[in-house]
Amino acid sequence: MAPIYNETTTATELTSHFASEIKGKVILTTGPSPRSIGATFVETIARAEPSLIILAGRSTSKLQQTAEAIAKNNAQVPVRLLRLDLGSLAAVREAAGQVNSWGDVPRIDVVVNNAGIMGTKFALSPDGFESQFATNHLGHFLFTNLIIEKILKAEAPRVVNVSSDGHRLSPIRFADYNFREGENYNPWSAYGQSKTANMLMAVSLAEKLGSKGLSAYSLHPGVIFSTSLSHGIENAEEGFASLNALDRALGNAEGFEGFKQKNDQQGAATTTYAAFAPDLRDKNGAYLQDCHVADPWTETVKPWATDKVEAERLWKLSEKLVGQEFSF
């Protein structure tokens, strides 16, 4: 009988179960800075001996700290650092060009789009887009598409988007994704929009490239207050109070019931499941929660984040905003 995974499952347990799936793989993860679920993910899966772990992020000094943590217990696993500023389209293009130039890395088996910011003050990216939408979605959209040929060279390629049940806070605001340049900005609505975008991108990748062998998934890792993600919130107490207020205004249960917290290992588990679980291969495009495909009847899954029409609309908008079409 197959193991039953749930909210208490850890990345360590799954790494043990999926060791044969991890061994020999090339895995690229964005945003694995210290004290993040991305760092926990890469440090844990290193025990199963992937052939290469690529750490991509804005701060190479932080990436180096994670690389050293990997080497401390798994010195035999090669690690490569990639400077990737997802908030700048020019920087994304530069990083993708670097990856594509690596002649000794002909394929990438798994891409985990993990980096993100949350609940930040209003700001525009260098390209003129609301910062959470730019960093959490547009940067990953462009980067993934620019390196897609290397991804497709893998035997069973996967793209994993770390989203959130925070997608419940907003659909894609197609006519006003910039919140009227901050005039009607709500940091949690903006976060929700970006997390909805993560989910819809996975739906689109599954639709467009499933026939070429690509699997794509999105997921909610859980609520993990010990990570560095919440550091972008200027006043955490006020910030989470405004999140609760928005939830209540929207009629979401989370605003009335509170949050169940996970530790780092539990938080990285669903990412590990999405990246390597063999039983997901016939569930392309799915949104995962607590190491299983989320049930829209019993868990927070908004239809605006899984609809194929919405996914295609976002794909077209994203192409327009990054200034490049990707036809598959």
PDB file of N, CA, C and O in Angstrom, residues 57-116:
ATOM      1  N   GLY A  57      19.402  33.196  -7.290  1.00  0.00           N
ATOM      2  CA  GLY A  57      18.827  34.244  -6.463  1.00  0.00           C
ATOM      3  C   GLY A  57      19.537  35.564  -6.651  1.00  0.00           C
ATOM      4  O   GLY A  57      20.591  35.652  -7.292  1.00  0.00           O
ATOM      5  N   ARG A  58      18.974  36.592  -6.055  1.00  0.00           N
ATOM      6  CA  ARG A  58      19.498  37.948  -6.230  1.00  0.00           C
ATOM      7  C   ARG A  58      20.804  38.167  -5.479  1.00  0.00           C
ATOM      8  O   ARG A  58      21.681  38.889  -5.937  1.00  0.00           O
ATOM      9  N   SER A  59      20.947  37.539  -4.304  1.00  0.00           N
ATOM     10  CA  SER A  59      22.136  37.744  -3.474  1.00  0.00           C
ATOM     11  C   SER A  59      23.031  36.510  -3.530  1.00  0.00           C
ATOM     12  O   SER A  59      22.697  35.464  -2.980  1.00  0.00           O
ATOM     13  N   THR A  60      24.166  36.633  -4.182  1.00  0.00           N
ATOM     14  CA  THR A  60      25.075  35.488  -4.272  1.00  0.00           C
ATOM     15  C   THR A  60      25.683  35.158  -2.909  1.00  0.00           C
ATOM     16  O   THR A  60      26.039  34.001  -2.649  1.00  0.00           O
ATOM     17  N   SER A  61      25.786  36.151  -2.024  1.00  0.00           N
ATOM     18  CA  SER A  61      26.321  35.863  -0.686  1.00  0.00           C
ATOM     19  C   SER A  61      25.356  34.972   0.093  1.00  0.00           C
ATOM     20  O   SER A  61      25.782  34.058   0.821  1.00  0.00           O
ATOM     21  N   LYS A  62      24.072  35.190  -0.060  1.00  0.00           N
ATOM     22  CA  LYS A  62      23.083  34.326   0.593  1.00  0.00           C
ATOM     23  C   LYS A  62      23.061  32.940  -0.049  1.00  0.00           C
ATOM     24  O   LYS A  62      22.928  31.923   0.641  1.00  0.00           O
ATOM     25  N   LEU A  63      23.183  32.910  -1.373  1.00  0.00           N
ATOM     26  CA  LEU A  63      23.245  31.613  -2.051  1.00  0.00           C
ATOM     27  C   LEU A  63      24.450  30.821  -1.571  1.00  0.00           C
ATOM     28  O   LEU A  63      24.378  29.594  -1.398  1.00  0.00           O
ATOM     29  N   GLN A  64      25.565  31.518  -1.350  1.00  0.00           N
ATOM     30  CA  GLN A  64      26.777  30.854  -0.893  1.00  0.00           C
ATOM     31  C   GLN A  64      26.565  30.222   0.479  1.00  0.00           C
ATOM     32  O   GLN A  64      27.078  29.125   0.753  1.00  0.00           O
ATOM     33  N   GLN A  65      25.808  30.878   1.330  1.00  0.00           N
ATOM     34  CA  GLN A  65      25.515  30.311   2.645  1.00  0.00           C
ATOM     35  C   GLN A  65      24.750  28.999   2.514  1.00  0.00           C
ATOM     36  O   GLN A  65      25.039  28.025   3.222  1.00  0.00           O
ATOM     37  N   THR A  66      23.789  28.974   1.610  1.00  0.00           N
ATOM     38  CA  THR A  66      23.036  27.737   1.387  1.00  0.00           C
ATOM     39  C   THR A  66      23.917  26.670   0.770  1.00  0.00           C
ATOM     40  O   THR A  66      23.838  25.489   1.134  1.00  0.00           O
ATOM     41  N   ALA A  67      24.792  27.075  -0.156  1.00  0.00           N
ATOM     42  CA  ALA A  67      25.723  26.127  -0.769  1.00  0.00           C
ATOM     43  C   ALA A  67      26.634  25.507   0.293  1.00  0.00           C
ATOM     44  O   ALA A  67      26.915  24.297   0.262  1.00  0.00           O
ATOM     45  N   GLU A  68      27.075  26.322   1.235  1.00  0.00           N
ATOM     46  CA  GLU A  68      27.941  25.805   2.307  1.00  0.00           C
ATOM     47  C   GLU A  68      27.185  24.851   3.220  1.00  0.00           C
ATOM     48  O   GLU A  68      27.748  23.857   3.707  1.00  0.00           O
ATOM     49  N   ALA A  69      25.898  25.132   3.444  1.00  0.00           N
ATOM     50  CA  ALA A  69      25.082  24.235   4.262  1.00  0.00           C
ATOM     51  C   ALA A  69      24.910  22.885   3.568  1.00  0.00           C
ATOM     52  O   ALA A  69      24.919  21.830   4.222  1.00  0.00           O
ATOM     53  N   ILE A  70      24.770  22.906   2.245  1.00  0.00           N
ATOM     54  CA  ILE A  70      24.678  21.658   1.490  1.00  0.00           C
ATOM     55  C   ILE A  70      25.997  20.886   1.588  1.00  0.00           C
ATOM     56  O   ILE A  70      26.025  19.684   1.862  1.00  0.00           O
ATOM     57  N   ALA A  71      27.103  21.597   1.375  1.00  0.00           N
ATOM     58  CA  ALA A  71      28.421  20.958   1.369  1.00  0.00           C
ATOM     59  C   ALA A  71      28.796  20.374   2.728  1.00  0.00           C
ATOM     60  O   ALA A  71      29.544  19.388   2.803  1.00  0.00           O
ATOM     61  N   LYS A  72      28.259  20.958   3.786  1.00  0.00           N
ATOM     62  CA  LYS A  72      28.599  20.496   5.130  1.00  0.00           C
ATOM     63  C   LYS A  72      28.258  19.025   5.324  1.00  0.00           C
ATOM     64  O   LYS A  72      29.009  18.281   5.973  1.00  0.00           O
ATOM     65  N   ASN A  73      27.127  18.607   4.754  1.00  0.00           N
ATOM     66  CA  ASN A  73      26.690  17.218   4.929  1.00  0.00           C
ATOM     67  C   ASN A  73      26.714  16.401   3.646  1.00  0.00           C
ATOM     68  O   ASN A  73      26.573  15.167   3.700  1.00  0.00           O
ATOM     69  N   ASN A  74      26.863  17.078   2.507  1.00  0.00           N
ATOM     70  CA  ASN A  74      26.810  16.383   1.220  1.00  0.00           C
ATOM     71  C   ASN A  74      27.850  16.968   0.274  1.00  0.00           C
ATOM     72  O   ASN A  74      27.514  17.482  -0.801  1.00  0.00           O
ATOM     73  N   ALA A  75      29.108  16.891   0.668  1.00  0.00           N
ATOM     74  CA  ALA A  75      30.188  17.526  -0.086  1.00  0.00           C
ATOM     75  C   ALA A  75      30.341  16.957  -1.490  1.00  0.00           C
ATOM     76  O   ALA A  75      30.913  17.610  -2.371  1.00  0.00           O
ATOM     77  N   GLN A  76      29.811  15.757  -1.713  1.00  0.00           N
ATOM     78  CA  GLN A  76      29.958  15.120  -3.023  1.00  0.00           C
ATOM     79  C   GLN A  76      28.976  15.668  -4.055  1.00  0.00           C
ATOM     80  O   GLN A  76      29.111  15.385  -5.249  1.00  0.00           O
ATOM     81  N   VAL A  77      27.997  16.445  -3.628  1.00  0.00           N
ATOM     82  CA  VAL A  77      26.978  16.967  -4.545  1.00  0.00           C
ATOM     83  C   VAL A  77      27.440  18.305  -5.111  1.00  0.00           C
ATOM     84  O   VAL A  77      27.622  19.273  -4.359  1.00  0.00           O
ATOM     85  N   PRO A  78      27.613  18.416  -6.428  1.00  0.00           N
ATOM     86  CA  PRO A  78      28.021  19.695  -7.023  1.00  0.00           C
ATOM     87  C   PRO A  78      26.924  20.751  -6.880  1.00  0.00           C
ATOM     88  O   PRO A  78      25.737  20.443  -7.034  1.00  0.00           O
ATOM     89  N   VAL A  79      27.336  21.974  -6.592  1.00  0.00           N
ATOM     90  CA  VAL A  79      26.408  23.097  -6.457  1.00  0.00           C
ATOM     91  C   VAL A  79      26.917  24.244  -7.318  1.00  0.00           C
ATOM     92  O   VAL A  79      28.115  24.542  -7.333  1.00  0.00           O
ATOM     93  N   ARG A  80      26.007  24.895  -8.043  1.00  0.00           N
ATOM     94  CA  ARG A  80      26.382  26.042  -8.868  1.00  0.00           C
ATOM     95  C   ARG A  80      25.482  27.215  -8.508  1.00  0.00           C
ATOM     96  O   ARG A  80      24.268  27.049  -8.303  1.00  0.00           O
ATOM     97  N   LEU A  81      26.060  28.400  -8.456  1.00  0.00           N
ATOM     98  CA  LEU A  81      25.303  29.601  -8.113  1.00  0.00           C
ATOM     99  C   LEU A  81      24.978  30.399  -9.373  1.00  0.00           C
ATOM    100  O   LEU A  81      25.790  30.500 -10.292  1.00  0.00           O
ATOM    101  N   LEU A  82      23.790  30.976  -9.381  1.00  0.00           N
ATOM    102  CA  LEU A  82      23.340  31.807 -10.501  1.00  0.00           C
ATOM    103  C   LEU A  82      22.704  33.072  -9.948  1.00  0.00           C
ATOM    104  O   LEU A  82      21.710  33.000  -9.213  1.00  0.00           O
ATOM    105  N   ARG A  83      23.270  34.220 -10.300  1.00  0.00           N
ATOM    106  CA  ARG A  83      22.651  35.474  -9.872  1.00  0.00           C
ATOM    107  C   ARG A  83      21.426  35.737 -10.732  1.00  0.00           C
ATOM    108  O   ARG A  83      21.519  35.838 -11.960  1.00  0.00           O
ATOM    109  N   LEU A  84      20.277  35.847 -10.073  1.00  0.00           N
ATOM    110  CA  LEU A  84      19.008  36.018 -10.771  1.00  0.00           C
ATOM    111  C   LEU A  84      18.152  37.015 -10.008  1.00  0.00           C
ATOM    112  O   LEU A  84      17.661  36.722  -8.912  1.00  0.00           O
ATOM    113  N   ASP A  85      17.988  38.205 -10.569  1.00  0.00           N
ATOM    114  CA  ASP A  85      17.114  39.226  -9.986  1.00  0.00           C
ATOM    115  C   ASP A  85      15.793  39.169 -10.741  1.00  0.00           C
ATOM    116  O   ASP A  85      15.664  39.704 -11.840  1.00  0.00           O
ATOM    117  N   LEU A  86      14.810  38.521 -10.144  1.00  0.00           N
ATOM    118  CA  LEU A  86      13.530  38.306 -10.821  1.00  0.00           C
ATOM    119  C   LEU A  86      12.728  39.589 -11.007  1.00  0.00           C
ATOM    120  O   LEU A  86      11.802  39.619 -11.808  1.00  0.00           O
ATOM    121  N   GLY A  87      13.083  40.647 -10.299  1.00  0.00           N
ATOM    122  CA  GLY A  87      12.350  41.898 -10.419  1.00  0.00           C
ATOM    123  C   GLY A  87      12.717  42.715 -11.633  1.00  0.00           C
ATOM    124  O   GLY A  87      12.045  43.702 -11.949  1.00  0.00           O
ATOM    125  N   SER A  88      13.765  42.314 -12.347  1.00  0.00           N
ATOM    126  CA  SER A  88      14.230  43.043 -13.524  1.00  0.00           C
ATOM    127  C   SER A  88      14.235  42.117 -14.723  1.00  0.00           C
ATOM    128  O   SER A  88      14.925  41.095 -14.729  1.00  0.00           O
ATOM    129  N   LEU A  89      13.498  42.453 -15.759  1.00  0.00           N
ATOM    130  CA  LEU A  89      13.447  41.602 -16.947  1.00  0.00           C
ATOM    131  C   LEU A  89      14.808  41.522 -17.630  1.00  0.00           C
ATOM    132  O   LEU A  89      15.186  40.473 -18.156  1.00  0.00           O
ATOM    133  N   ALA A  90      15.563  42.615 -17.611  1.00  0.00           N
ATOM    134  CA  ALA A  90      16.902  42.588 -18.212  1.00  0.00           C
ATOM    135  C   ALA A  90      17.806  41.625 -17.450  1.00  0.00           C
ATOM    136  O   ALA A  90      18.572  40.858 -18.053  1.00  0.00           O
ATOM    137  N   ALA A  91      17.719  41.653 -16.127  1.00  0.00           N
ATOM    138  CA  ALA A  91      18.530  40.747 -15.313  1.00  0.00           C
ATOM    139  C   ALA A  91      18.111  39.298 -15.522  1.00  0.00           C
ATOM    140  O   ALA A  91      18.955  38.390 -15.534  1.00  0.00           O
ATOM    141  N   VAL A  92      16.817  39.067 -15.698  1.00  0.00           N
ATOM    142  CA  VAL A  92      16.323  37.712 -15.968  1.00  0.00           C
ATOM    143  C   VAL A  92      16.884  37.205 -17.290  1.00  0.00           C
ATOM    144  O   VAL A  92      17.338  36.057 -17.392  1.00  0.00           O
ATOM    145  N   ARG A  93      16.866  38.060 -18.301  1.00  0.00           N
ATOM    146  CA  ARG A  93      17.405  37.653 -19.606  1.00  0.00           C
ATOM    147  C   ARG A  93      18.900  37.334 -19.508  1.00  0.00           C
ATOM    148  O   ARG A  93      19.386  36.380 -20.122  1.00  0.00           O
ATOM    149  N   GLU A  94      19.619  38.118 -18.724  1.00  0.00           N
ATOM    150  CA  GLU A  94      21.049  37.878 -18.560  1.00  0.00           C
ATOM    151  C   GLU A  94      21.298  36.533 -17.876  1.00  0.00           C
ATOM    152  O   GLU A  94      22.164  35.752 -18.294  1.00  0.00           O
ATOM    153  N   ALA A  95      20.521  36.248 -16.833  1.00  0.00           N
ATOM    154  CA  ALA A  95      20.687  34.981 -16.116  1.00  0.00           C
ATOM    155  C   ALA A  95      20.320  33.797 -16.993  1.00  0.00           C
ATOM    156  O   ALA A  95      21.018  32.769 -17.000  1.00  0.00           O
ATOM    157  N   ALA A  96      19.236  33.922 -17.750  1.00  0.00           N
ATOM    158  CA  ALA A  96      18.830  32.830 -18.650  1.00  0.00           C
ATOM    159  C   ALA A  96      19.894  32.591 -19.716  1.00  0.00           C
ATOM    160  O   ALA A  96      20.191  31.441 -20.072  1.00  0.00           O
ATOM    161  N   GLY A  97      20.480  33.673 -20.215  1.00  0.00           N
ATOM    162  CA  GLY A  97      21.546  33.537 -21.201  1.00  0.00           C
ATOM    163  C   GLY A  97      22.733  32.791 -20.638  1.00  0.00           C
ATOM    164  O   GLY A  97      23.370  31.985 -21.330  1.00  0.00           O
ATOM    165  N   GLN A  98      23.015  33.038 -19.357  1.00  0.00           N
ATOM    166  CA  GLN A  98      24.128  32.345 -18.716  1.00  0.00           C
ATOM    167  C   GLN A  98      23.833  30.851 -18.615  1.00  0.00           C
ATOM    168  O   GLN A  98      24.693  30.014 -18.921  1.00  0.00           O
ATOM    169  N   VAL A  99      22.617  30.504 -18.201  1.00  0.00           N
ATOM    170  CA  VAL A  99      22.243  29.089 -18.102  1.00  0.00           C
ATOM    171  C   VAL A  99      22.342  28.411 -19.465  1.00  0.00           C
ATOM    172  O   VAL A  99      22.887  27.305 -19.594  1.00  0.00           O
ATOM    173  N   ASN A 100      21.847  29.077 -20.481  1.00  0.00           N
ATOM    174  CA  ASN A 100      21.865  28.489 -21.824  1.00  0.00           C
ATOM    175  C   ASN A 100      23.284  28.345 -22.380  1.00  0.00           C
ATOM    176  O   ASN A 100      23.517  27.547 -23.289  1.00  0.00           O
ATOM    177  N   SER A 101      24.222  29.104 -21.824  1.00  0.00           N
ATOM    178  CA  SER A 101      25.608  29.025 -22.299  1.00  0.00           C
ATOM    179  C   SER A 101      26.401  27.907 -21.626  1.00  0.00           C
ATOM    180  O   SER A 101      27.518  27.611 -22.038  1.00  0.00           O
ATOM    181  N   TRP A 102      25.845  27.280 -20.602  1.00  0.00           N
ATOM    182  CA  TRP A 102      26.558  26.240 -19.879  1.00  0.00           C
ATOM    183  C   TRP A 102      26.598  24.958 -20.719  1.00  0.00           C
ATOM    184  O   TRP A 102      25.656  24.148 -20.693  1.00  0.00           O
ATOM    185  N   GLY A 103      27.674  24.750 -21.417  1.00  0.00           N
ATOM    186  CA  GLY A 103      27.792  23.563 -22.249  1.00  0.00           C
ATOM    187  C   GLY A 103      27.876  22.274 -21.457  1.00  0.00           C
ATOM    188  O   GLY A 103      27.521  21.204 -21.959  1.00  0.00           O
ATOM    189  N   ASP A 104      28.297  22.376 -20.199  1.00  0.00           N
ATOM    190  CA  ASP A 104      28.417  21.173 -19.369  1.00  0.00           C
ATOM    191  C   ASP A 104      27.112  20.835 -18.643  1.00  0.00           C
ATOM    192  O   ASP A 104      27.060  19.877 -17.869  1.00  0.00           O
ATOM    193  N   VAL A 105      26.056  21.634 -18.886  1.00  0.00           N
ATOM    194  CA  VAL A 105      24.734  21.348 -18.307  1.00  0.00           C
ATOM    195  C   VAL A 105      23.739  21.279 -19.462  1.00  0.00           C
ATOM    196  O   VAL A 105      23.040  22.255 -19.769  1.00  0.00           O
ATOM    197  N   PRO A 106      23.683  20.143 -20.148  1.00  0.00           N
ATOM    198  CA  PRO A 106      22.826  20.045 -21.333  1.00  0.00           C
ATOM    199  C   PRO A 106      21.338  19.984 -21.034  1.00  0.00           C
ATOM    200  O   PRO A 106      20.520  20.248 -21.905  1.00  0.00           O
ATOM    201  N   ARG A 107      20.984  19.652 -19.789  1.00  0.00           N
ATOM    202  CA  ARG A 107      19.564  19.524 -19.452  1.00  0.00           C
ATOM    203  C   ARG A 107      19.339  19.993 -18.019  1.00  0.00           C
ATOM    204  O   ARG A 107      20.271  20.035 -17.207  1.00  0.00           O
ATOM    205  N   ILE A 108      18.093  20.342 -17.726  1.00  0.00           N
ATOM    206  CA  ILE A 108      17.669  20.631 -16.354  1.00  0.00           C
ATOM    207  C   ILE A 108      16.420  19.792 -16.113  1.00  0.00           C
ATOM    208  O   ILE A 108      15.401  19.969 -16.797  1.00  0.00           O
ATOM    209  N   ASP A 109      16.484  18.887 -15.169  1.00  0.00           N
ATOM    210  CA  ASP A 109      15.373  17.962 -14.938  1.00  0.00           C
ATOM    211  C   ASP A 109      14.207  18.606 -14.197  1.00  0.00           C
ATOM    212  O   ASP A 109      13.046  18.334 -14.511  1.00  0.00           O
ATOM    213  N   VAL A 110      14.525  19.420 -13.207  1.00  0.00           N
ATOM    214  CA  VAL A 110      13.479  20.021 -12.376  1.00  0.00           C
ATOM    215  C   VAL A 110      13.806  21.489 -12.145  1.00  0.00           C
ATOM    216  O   VAL A 110      14.925  21.835 -11.749  1.00  0.00           O
ATOM    217  N   VAL A 111      12.828  22.355 -12.402  1.00  0.00           N
ATOM    218  CA  VAL A 111      12.934  23.776 -12.054  1.00  0.00           C
ATOM    219  C   VAL A 111      11.901  24.060 -10.974  1.00  0.00           C
ATOM    220  O   VAL A 111      10.702  23.795 -11.168  1.00  0.00           O
ATOM    221  N   VAL A 112      12.352  24.564  -9.848  1.00  0.00           N
ATOM    222  CA  VAL A 112      11.449  24.947  -8.765  1.00  0.00           C
ATOM    223  C   VAL A 112      11.452  26.470  -8.661  1.00  0.00           C
ATOM    224  O   VAL A 112      12.442  27.072  -8.230  1.00  0.00           O
ATOM    225  N   ASN A 113      10.377  27.078  -9.092  1.00  0.00           N
ATOM    226  CA  ASN A 113      10.219  28.527  -9.013  1.00  0.00           C
ATOM    227  C   ASN A 113       9.699  28.862  -7.616  1.00  0.00           C
ATOM    228  O   ASN A 113       8.496  28.945  -7.370  1.00  0.00           O
ATOM    229  N   ASN A 114      10.633  29.040  -6.710  1.00  0.00           N
ATOM    230  CA  ASN A 114      10.329  29.162  -5.286  1.00  0.00           C
ATOM    231  C   ASN A 114      10.423  30.595  -4.771  1.00  0.00           C
ATOM    232  O   ASN A 114       9.756  30.954  -3.807  1.00  0.00           O
ATOM    233  N   ALA A 115      11.227  31.445  -5.408  1.00  0.00           N
ATOM    234  CA  ALA A 115      11.481  32.795  -4.894  1.00  0.00           C
ATOM    235  C   ALA A 115      10.197  33.624  -4.866  1.00  0.00           C
ATOM    236  O   ALA A 115       9.294  33.434  -5.687  1.00  0.00           O
ATOM    237  N   GLY A 116      10.150  34.548  -3.940  1.00  0.00           N
ATOM    238  CA  GLY A 116       8.981  35.413  -3.890  1.00  0.00           C
ATOM    239  C   GLY A 116       9.088  36.468  -2.804  1.00  0.00           C
ATOM    240  O   GLY A 116       9.907  36.366  -1.886  1.00  0.00           O
TER     241      GLY A 116
END
